[in-house]
């Protein structure tokens, strides 16, 4: 049985697209029961509709408090029968109510090697800091922002003339690989969380790919197809 997931977005939805593609290719054993955005103009909603997926908009501005907004979102997720939640560029901090509604069942993609550069614009923060290595992280969501147990990370070079855009696009290409992979491990029930550590059953060895600007280190490595 595919894992039923709700994907939450706020923008372009390219990570959503990478999940859709892997599902349609038969590589990721999941089914998207809901794509929810807090922004009505998020391009990701169009992507979802093009693939026949159910969409909802819940605008945070219409709610008096974070928790009221979260209650409305959780209600939509539950109504969709999703068993897990994927934050794919969803630019809202979740309340404890939300997190406790899906314990160890909420994943987030962050465009930096956590715990470095949490918060908004991780790519920009890293580029401006002049880092020589940056990347992305998929982690379980806990009550602190960009903080929960780490599932997989990918590293890319930071180059001398990088800005947020150039570094960000190098990072985004890896986001599109590690997020569907982490969802697949969740779908296969291969993730065991103990404290801060995530043990991945049968995780492939870390993988070094590309060369020059295209170099990427992915740890743990990726299963075939990801
Ligand atoms: C990604 O870089 C994600 O990591 C960040 O926001 C961006 C969303 O991109 N939090 P998209 O909407 O998936 O194209």
mmCIF file of N, CA, C and O in Angstrom, residues 3 17 20-21 38 65 75-76 82-83 89-90 108 112 122 124 131 137 140-141 143 159 163 182 196 205 209 214:
data_model
loop_
_atom_site.group_PDB
_atom_site.id
_atom_site.type_symbol
_atom_site.label_atom_id
_atom_site.label_comp_id
_atom_site.label_asym_id
_atom_site.label_seq_id
_atom_site.Cartn_x
_atom_site.Cartn_y
_atom_site.Cartn_z
ATOM 1 N N UNK A 3 2.209 4.938 0.751
ATOM 2 C CA UNK A 3 2.045 5.855 1.877
ATOM 3 C C UNK A 3 1.257 7.077 1.410
ATOM 4 O O UNK A 3 1.632 7.719 0.423
ATOM 5 N N UNK A 17 7.013 18.863 -7.417
ATOM 6 C CA UNK A 17 7.126 18.241 -8.742
ATOM 7 C C UNK A 17 8.050 17.024 -8.700
ATOM 8 O O UNK A 17 7.762 15.992 -9.326
ATOM 9 N N UNK A 20 6.051 14.214 -7.295
ATOM 10 C CA UNK A 20 5.077 13.738 -8.293
ATOM 11 C C UNK A 20 5.788 12.876 -9.334
ATOM 12 O O UNK A 20 5.336 11.779 -9.681
ATOM 13 N N UNK A 21 6.924 13.370 -9.832
ATOM 14 C CA UNK A 21 7.647 12.651 -10.892
ATOM 15 C C UNK A 21 8.086 11.262 -10.429
ATOM 16 O O UNK A 21 7.931 10.278 -11.152
ATOM 17 N N UNK A 38 -0.517 27.848 1.758
ATOM 18 C CA UNK A 38 -1.010 28.995 2.540
ATOM 19 C C UNK A 38 -1.097 30.243 1.661
ATOM 20 O O UNK A 38 -1.537 31.280 2.114
ATOM 21 N N UNK A 65 -4.754 33.321 15.130
ATOM 22 C CA UNK A 65 -3.524 32.860 15.777
ATOM 23 C C UNK A 65 -2.904 31.731 14.954
ATOM 24 O O UNK A 65 -3.561 31.130 14.090
ATOM 25 N N UNK A 75 -6.952 19.798 10.026
ATOM 26 C CA UNK A 75 -8.276 19.274 9.651
ATOM 27 C C UNK A 75 -8.300 18.852 8.180
ATOM 28 O O UNK A 75 -8.813 17.793 7.833
ATOM 29 N N UNK A 76 -7.735 19.688 7.316
ATOM 30 C CA UNK A 76 -7.683 19.359 5.880
ATOM 31 C C UNK A 76 -6.828 18.104 5.650
ATOM 32 O O UNK A 76 -7.165 17.253 4.833
ATOM 33 N N UNK A 82 -4.359 11.533 4.743
ATOM 34 C CA UNK A 82 -2.892 11.407 4.673
ATOM 35 C C UNK A 82 -2.350 10.829 5.970
ATOM 36 O O UNK A 82 -2.842 11.138 7.058
ATOM 37 N N UNK A 83 -1.302 10.012 5.824
ATOM 38 C CA UNK A 83 -0.672 9.396 6.991
ATOM 39 C C UNK A 83 0.599 10.139 7.387
ATOM 40 O O UNK A 83 1.171 9.891 8.443
ATOM 41 N N UNK A 89 8.916 23.515 0.963
ATOM 42 C CA UNK A 89 8.915 24.953 0.746
ATOM 43 C C UNK A 89 7.710 25.615 1.392
ATOM 44 O O UNK A 89 7.190 26.606 0.881
ATOM 45 N N UNK A 90 7.265 25.067 2.514
ATOM 46 C CA UNK A 90 6.127 25.640 3.253
ATOM 47 C C UNK A 90 6.695 26.610 4.282
ATOM 48 O O UNK A 90 7.399 26.200 5.202
ATOM 49 N N UNK A 108 10.657 17.803 6.569
ATOM 50 C CA UNK A 108 10.906 19.131 5.997
ATOM 51 C C UNK A 108 12.184 19.078 5.176
ATOM 52 O O UNK A 108 13.131 18.378 5.531
ATOM 53 N N UNK A 112 20.053 24.095 3.374
ATOM 54 C CA UNK A 112 21.381 24.313 3.972
ATOM 55 C C UNK A 112 21.737 23.045 4.735
ATOM 56 O O UNK A 112 20.874 22.191 4.971
ATOM 57 N N UNK A 122 18.160 30.064 3.467
ATOM 58 C CA UNK A 122 19.390 29.353 3.848
ATOM 59 C C UNK A 122 20.476 29.485 2.795
ATOM 60 O O UNK A 122 21.666 29.631 3.119
ATOM 61 N N UNK A 124 20.912 31.992 0.680
ATOM 62 C CA UNK A 124 21.447 33.358 0.694
ATOM 63 C C UNK A 124 22.379 33.546 1.892
ATOM 64 O O UNK A 124 23.484 34.090 1.760
ATOM 65 N N UNK A 131 30.665 30.431 2.455
ATOM 66 C CA UNK A 131 31.000 29.029 2.749
ATOM 67 C C UNK A 131 31.579 28.338 1.522
ATOM 68 O O UNK A 131 31.264 28.703 0.385
ATOM 69 N N UNK A 137 19.135 19.525 3.585
ATOM 70 C CA UNK A 137 18.859 18.579 4.671
ATOM 71 C C UNK A 137 17.389 18.196 4.639
ATOM 72 O O UNK A 137 16.535 19.076 4.506
ATOM 73 N N UNK A 140 13.103 15.272 10.269
ATOM 74 C CA UNK A 140 11.799 15.252 10.932
ATOM 75 C C UNK A 140 11.595 16.612 11.579
ATOM 76 O O UNK A 140 12.553 17.244 12.035
ATOM 77 N N UNK A 141 10.339 17.022 11.616
ATOM 78 C CA UNK A 141 10.030 18.334 12.190
ATOM 79 C C UNK A 141 9.727 18.175 13.674
ATOM 80 O O UNK A 141 8.954 17.297 14.064
ATOM 81 N N UNK A 143 9.588 20.848 17.510
ATOM 82 C CA UNK A 143 8.988 22.144 17.863
ATOM 83 C C UNK A 143 9.893 23.335 17.591
ATOM 84 O O UNK A 143 9.438 24.472 17.610
ATOM 85 N N UNK A 159 31.078 28.300 -4.410
ATOM 86 C CA UNK A 159 32.139 28.853 -5.271
ATOM 87 C C UNK A 159 32.343 30.340 -4.987
ATOM 88 O O UNK A 159 31.463 31.013 -4.451
ATOM 89 N N UNK A 163 26.235 33.584 -5.722
ATOM 90 C CA UNK A 163 25.246 34.366 -4.982
ATOM 91 C C UNK A 163 24.129 33.386 -4.598
ATOM 92 O O UNK A 163 24.221 32.186 -4.876
ATOM 93 N N UNK A 182 13.878 10.379 1.044
ATOM 94 C CA UNK A 182 13.503 10.310 2.467
ATOM 95 C C UNK A 182 12.044 9.863 2.615
ATOM 96 O O UNK A 182 11.721 9.079 3.510
ATOM 97 N N UNK A 196 18.090 12.307 18.881
ATOM 98 C CA UNK A 196 18.382 13.104 17.693
ATOM 99 C C UNK A 196 18.751 12.238 16.493
ATOM 100 O O UNK A 196 18.922 12.730 15.390
ATOM 101 N N UNK A 205 25.584 3.207 1.345
ATOM 102 C CA UNK A 205 26.778 3.960 1.727
ATOM 103 C C UNK A 205 26.696 5.370 1.152
ATOM 104 O O UNK A 205 26.126 5.562 0.071
ATOM 105 N N UNK A 209 29.276 12.047 -6.122
ATOM 106 C CA UNK A 209 28.951 12.032 -7.548
ATOM 107 C C UNK A 209 29.447 13.288 -8.227
ATOM 108 O O UNK A 209 29.777 14.275 -7.571
ATOM 109 N N UNK A 214 29.901 20.309 -10.192
ATOM 110 C CA UNK A 214 28.760 19.385 -10.048
ATOM 111 C C UNK A 214 28.957 18.389 -8.909
ATOM 112 O O UNK A 214 28.109 17.534 -8.684
#
